[in-house]
mmCIF file of C-alpha atoms in Angstrom:
data_model
loop_
_atom_site.group_PDB
_atom_site.id
_atom_site.type_symbol
_atom_site.label_atom_id
_atom_site.label_comp_id
_atom_site.label_asym_id
_atom_site.label_seq_id
_atom_site.Cartn_x
_atom_site.Cartn_y
_atom_site.Cartn_z
ATOM 1 C CA MET A 10 -0.123 -0.114 -0.104
ATOM 2 C CA ALA A 11 3.309 2.610 0.674
ATOM 3 C CA ALA A 12 3.361 2.225 -3.048
ATOM 4 C CA HIS A 13 -0.154 3.660 -4.127
ATOM 5 C CA GLY A 14 -0.957 5.527 -0.697
ATOM 6 C CA GLY A 15 1.494 8.276 -1.230
ATOM 7 C CA ALA A 16 3.700 10.355 0.542
ATOM 8 C CA GLY A 17 0.561 12.246 2.871
ATOM 9 C CA GLY A 18 -1.716 9.136 3.289
ATOM 10 C CA GLY A 19 -2.274 8.641 7.383
ATOM 11 C CA ALA A 20 -2.098 9.857 10.900
ATOM 12 C CA ALA A 21 1.208 11.290 10.703
ATOM 13 C CA SER A 22 -0.330 13.903 8.236
ATOM 14 C CA GLY A 23 -2.421 15.316 10.844
ATOM 15 C CA GLY A 24 -5.674 14.216 8.698
ATOM 16 C CA GLY A 25 -8.145 12.801 10.430
ATOM 17 C CA ALA A 26 -11.298 10.977 9.088
ATOM 18 C CA PRO A 27 -12.002 12.032 6.027
ATOM 19 C CA LYS A 28 -8.788 10.393 4.432
ATOM 20 C CA LYS A 29 -9.330 7.760 6.099
ATOM 21 C CA ALA A 30 -12.171 7.189 4.772
ATOM 22 C CA ALA A 31 -10.803 7.822 1.010
ATOM 23 C CA GLY A 32 -7.804 5.262 1.942
ATOM 24 C CA GLY A 33 -10.451 2.921 2.452
ATOM 25 C CA ALA A 34 -12.526 3.084 -0.960
ATOM 26 C CA ARG A 35 -8.921 2.977 -2.376
ATOM 27 C CA ARG A 36 -8.192 0.102 -0.943
ATOM 28 C CA LEU A 37 -11.274 -1.456 -2.298
ATOM 29 C CA SER A 38 -10.845 -0.500 -5.436
ATOM 30 C CA GLN A 39 -6.858 -1.748 -5.261
ATOM 31 C CA ASP A 40 -8.742 -5.311 -3.682
ATOM 32 C CA LYS A 41 -10.751 -4.832 -6.904
ATOM 33 C CA ASP A 42 -7.790 -4.872 -9.407
ATOM 34 C CA VAL A 43 -5.610 -7.520 -7.660
ATOM 35 C CA MET A 44 -8.819 -9.627 -7.928
ATOM 36 C CA GLU A 45 -9.264 -8.932 -12.044
ATOM 37 C CA LEU A 46 -5.622 -9.647 -12.309
ATOM 38 C CA LEU A 47 -5.862 -12.962 -10.407
ATOM 39 C CA GLU A 48 -8.810 -13.786 -12.113
ATOM 40 C CA LYS A 49 -7.007 -13.127 -15.293
ATOM 41 C CA LEU A 50 -4.249 -15.184 -14.465
ATOM 42 C CA LYS A 51 -6.466 -17.967 -13.810
ATOM 43 C CA LYS A 52 -7.377 -18.038 -17.170
ATOM 44 C CA ALA A 53 -4.251 -17.975 -18.870
ATOM 45 C CA SER A 54 -3.183 -20.752 -16.753
ATOM 46 C CA LYS A 55 -6.104 -22.415 -18.158
ATOM 47 C CA ALA A 56 -5.276 -21.740 -21.776
ATOM 48 C CA PRO A 57 -2.510 -24.081 -21.988
ATOM 49 C CA GLU A 58 -4.797 -27.107 -20.058
ATOM 50 C CA GLN A 59 -7.167 -26.206 -22.585
ATOM 51 C CA ALA A 60 -4.897 -25.929 -26.019
ATOM 52 C CA ALA A 61 -3.903 -29.473 -24.261
ATOM 53 C CA ARG A 62 -7.564 -31.075 -24.372
ATOM 54 C CA ARG A 63 -7.872 -29.686 -28.142
ATOM 55 C CA ILE A 64 -5.011 -31.083 -29.088
ATOM 56 C CA ARG A 65 -6.208 -34.553 -27.392
ATOM 57 C CA ALA A 66 -9.503 -34.369 -29.291
ATOM 58 C CA LEU A 67 -7.931 -33.125 -32.165
ATOM 59 C CA ASP A 68 -5.727 -36.342 -32.475
ATOM 60 C CA ALA A 69 -8.404 -38.580 -31.462
ATOM 61 C CA MET A 70 -10.194 -37.003 -34.960
ATOM 62 C CA VAL A 71 -7.527 -37.377 -36.261
ATOM 63 C CA HIS A 72 -7.185 -40.855 -35.642
ATOM 64 C CA ARG A 73 -11.044 -41.704 -36.700
ATOM 65 C CA LEU A 74 -10.611 -40.337 -39.596
ATOM 66 C CA LYS A 75 -7.278 -42.046 -40.282
ATOM 67 C CA ALA A 76 -9.213 -45.336 -39.681
ATOM 68 C CA ASN A 77 -12.414 -44.630 -41.285
ATOM 69 C CA ARG A 78 -10.268 -43.744 -43.986
ATOM 70 C CA ARG A 79 -8.709 -47.052 -43.861
ATOM 71 C CA ALA A 80 -11.686 -49.193 -43.478
ATOM 72 C CA CYS A 81 -13.321 -46.977 -46.255
ATOM 73 C CA GLN A 82 -10.171 -47.955 -48.695
ATOM 74 C CA VAL A 83 -10.674 -51.431 -47.339
ATOM 75 C CA ALA A 84 -14.495 -51.579 -48.301
ATOM 76 C CA ILE A 85 -13.375 -49.959 -51.830
ATOM 77 C CA ASP A 86 -10.999 -52.439 -52.388
ATOM 78 C CA GLU A 87 -13.680 -55.466 -51.566
ATOM 79 C CA ASP A 88 -16.073 -53.974 -53.712
ATOM 80 C CA GLU A 89 -13.668 -53.310 -56.384
ATOM 81 C CA GLU A 90 -12.782 -56.997 -56.655
ATOM 82 C CA LYS A 91 -16.407 -58.000 -56.697
ATOM 83 C CA LEU A 92 -16.790 -55.695 -59.705
ATOM 84 C CA LYS A 93 -14.328 -57.188 -61.334
ATOM 85 C CA TRP A 94 -15.704 -60.886 -60.185
ATOM 86 C CA ILE A 95 -18.997 -59.737 -61.474
ATOM 87 C CA GLU A 96 -17.681 -58.327 -65.294
ATOM 88 C CA ARG A 97 -16.047 -62.223 -65.623
ATOM 89 C CA GLU A 98 -19.298 -63.272 -65.008
ATOM 90 C CA GLU A 99 -21.436 -61.180 -67.122
ATOM 91 C CA GLU A 100 -18.708 -61.791 -70.074
ATOM 92 C CA ALA A 101 -18.904 -65.852 -69.090
ATOM 93 C CA LEU A 102 -22.288 -65.645 -69.582
ATOM 94 C CA ALA A 103 -22.420 -63.431 -72.461
ATOM 95 C CA VAL A 104 -20.401 -65.579 -74.426
ATOM 96 C CA ARG A 105 -23.748 -68.005 -73.804
ATOM 97 C CA LEU A 106 -25.938 -65.660 -74.332
ATOM 98 C CA ARG A 107 -24.717 -64.615 -77.911
ATOM 99 C CA PRO A 108 -25.514 -68.029 -79.701
ATOM 100 C CA LEU A 109 -29.226 -68.041 -77.887
ATOM 101 C CA ARG A 110 -29.723 -64.396 -78.704
ATOM 102 C CA ALA A 111 -29.278 -64.922 -82.472
ATOM 103 C CA ARG A 112 -31.323 -68.245 -82.777
ATOM 104 C CA LEU A 113 -33.691 -66.466 -80.926
ATOM 105 C CA GLU A 114 -34.122 -63.483 -83.377
ATOM 106 C CA ASP A 115 -33.936 -66.714 -86.544
ATOM 107 C CA ARG A 116 -37.215 -68.351 -84.360
ATOM 108 C CA GLU A 117 -38.790 -64.883 -84.116
ATOM 109 C CA ALA A 118 -38.364 -63.911 -87.604
ATOM 110 C CA THR A 119 -39.586 -67.655 -88.801
ATOM 111 C CA ALA A 120 -42.531 -66.922 -86.740
ATOM 112 C CA LYS A 121 -43.889 -63.580 -87.594
ATOM 113 C CA ARG A 122 -43.361 -65.303 -91.407
ATOM 114 C CA VAL A 123 -45.555 -68.058 -90.176
ATOM 115 C CA ARG A 124 -48.470 -65.686 -88.861
ATOM 116 C CA GLU A 125 -48.211 -63.315 -91.713
ATOM 117 C CA SER A 126 -48.252 -66.452 -94.144
ATOM 118 C CA ILE A 127 -50.689 -68.245 -91.979
ATOM 119 C CA GLU A 128 -53.196 -64.837 -91.787
ATOM 120 C CA THR A 129 -52.582 -64.477 -95.163
ATOM 121 C CA SER A 130 -54.156 -68.269 -95.878
ATOM 122 C CA VAL A 131 -57.161 -67.406 -93.743
ATOM 123 C CA ALA A 132 -57.853 -64.261 -95.458
ATOM 124 C CA GLN A 133 -58.034 -66.504 -98.475
ATOM 125 C CA PHE A 134 -60.070 -69.475 -97.067
ATOM 126 C CA GLN A 135 -62.365 -66.555 -95.829
ATOM 127 C CA SER A 136 -62.696 -65.220 -99.061
ATOM 128 C CA VAL A 137 -63.508 -68.095 -101.167
ATOM 129 C CA LEU A 138 -66.134 -69.510 -98.262
ATOM 130 C CA GLY A 139 -68.081 -66.475 -98.592
ATOM 131 C CA GLU A 140 -67.971 -67.049 -102.642
ATOM 132 C CA SER A 141 -68.697 -70.199 -102.542
ATOM 133 C CA SER A 142 -71.901 -69.678 -99.939
ATOM 134 C CA ASN A 143 -72.892 -66.754 -102.333
ATOM 135 C CA ARG A 144 -72.531 -69.501 -105.262
ATOM 136 C CA ILE A 145 -74.044 -72.227 -103.370
ATOM 137 C CA MET A 146 -77.152 -70.057 -102.816
ATOM 138 C CA SER A 147 -77.339 -68.397 -106.143
ATOM 139 C CA THR A 148 -77.472 -72.352 -107.150
ATOM 140 C CA ARG A 149 -79.771 -72.817 -105.054
ATOM 141 C CA MET A 150 -81.875 -70.137 -105.885
ATOM 142 C CA LYS A 151 -81.774 -70.933 -109.775
ATOM 143 C CA ALA A 152 -82.534 -74.882 -109.185
ATOM 144 C CA ALA A 153 -85.606 -73.828 -107.934
ATOM 145 C CA HIS A 154 -86.948 -71.392 -110.406
ATOM 146 C CA HIS A 155 -85.702 -74.412 -112.845
ATOM 147 C CA ARG A 156 -87.738 -76.658 -110.716
ATOM 148 C CA LYS A 157 -90.741 -74.329 -110.822
ATOM 149 C CA LYS A 158 -90.690 -73.896 -114.004
ATOM 150 C CA GLU A 159 -89.915 -77.695 -114.905
ATOM 151 C CA ALA A 160 -92.896 -78.462 -113.139
ATOM 152 C CA THR A 161 -95.372 -75.746 -114.525
ATOM 153 C CA ALA A 162 -94.441 -77.414 -117.819
ATOM 154 C CA GLU A 163 -95.222 -80.427 -116.794
ATOM 155 C CA LEU A 164 -98.614 -79.661 -115.193
ATOM 156 C CA ARG A 165 -99.717 -77.747 -118.746
ATOM 157 C CA ALA A 166 -98.681 -80.661 -120.540
ATOM 158 C CA GLU A 167 -100.275 -83.250 -117.988
ATOM 159 C CA ARG A 168 -103.695 -80.393 -117.744
ATOM 160 C CA GLY A 169 -103.522 -79.283 -121.307
ATOM 161 C CA PHE A 170 -103.957 -75.875 -120.355
ATOM 162 C CA SER A 171 -102.059 -73.093 -118.679
ATOM 163 C CA ALA A 172 -102.872 -72.388 -114.534
ATOM 164 C CA ALA A 173 -101.275 -68.741 -115.027
ATOM 165 C CA ARG A 174 -103.329 -66.005 -113.761
ATOM 166 C CA GLU A 175 -103.424 -64.445 -117.318
ATOM 167 C CA ALA A 176 -104.293 -67.594 -118.855
ATOM 168 C CA SER A 177 -106.959 -68.180 -116.198
ATOM 169 C CA PRO A 178 -110.864 -67.265 -117.310
ATOM 170 C CA HIS A 179 -111.912 -66.009 -113.440
ATOM 171 C CA LEU A 180 -109.276 -63.579 -112.974
ATOM 172 C CA GLN A 181 -109.916 -61.683 -115.838
ATOM 173 C CA GLY A 182 -111.310 -58.343 -115.116
ATOM 174 C CA VAL A 183 -110.346 -58.482 -111.351
ATOM 175 C CA PRO A 184 -107.779 -55.836 -109.748
ATOM 176 C CA ARG A 185 -104.529 -57.150 -109.541
ATOM 177 C CA THR A 186 -104.364 -55.474 -105.699
ATOM 178 C CA LEU A 187 -107.705 -58.122 -104.777
ATOM 179 C CA VAL A 188 -105.828 -60.907 -105.540
ATOM 180 C CA LYS A 189 -103.729 -63.257 -102.951
ATOM 181 C CA ARG A 190 -100.456 -64.509 -104.306
#
């Protein structure tokens, strides 16, 4: 305190109570300053501990990263070996698959030609079937008309007269609308 009090502070200078009170306030302010300095020293002394802790944490993180990198590299190497094996298997299968694919393409082309041929044949058959059905109908109609004409001719020959409406004496003068057919 002698360093801060100076030459005129105390009872010897003849001051009294007011100087004592001023000296007490200075002492409180000095105590606060000392406490602040001590706090700063504590913080400064913790800095190396914190730095050491951070360095250890950083070393542990670097160690984990290196371990992870090694594990990833091992996994990559294993995966590359698997890919090489898959490529070899794929090539072995492709060697057997190529002739099968060629045969399949030939068979598909043959099947397409056969389908087209069948469709053409079915269309021709249906056309012939339709035409023959039409011919059968027309032949039947012609045969029926022919038989009717023959029967009429035979009956006329047997009777000696015609039974046609135009030749009938009973239907002379009767309007055609009243005669049932």
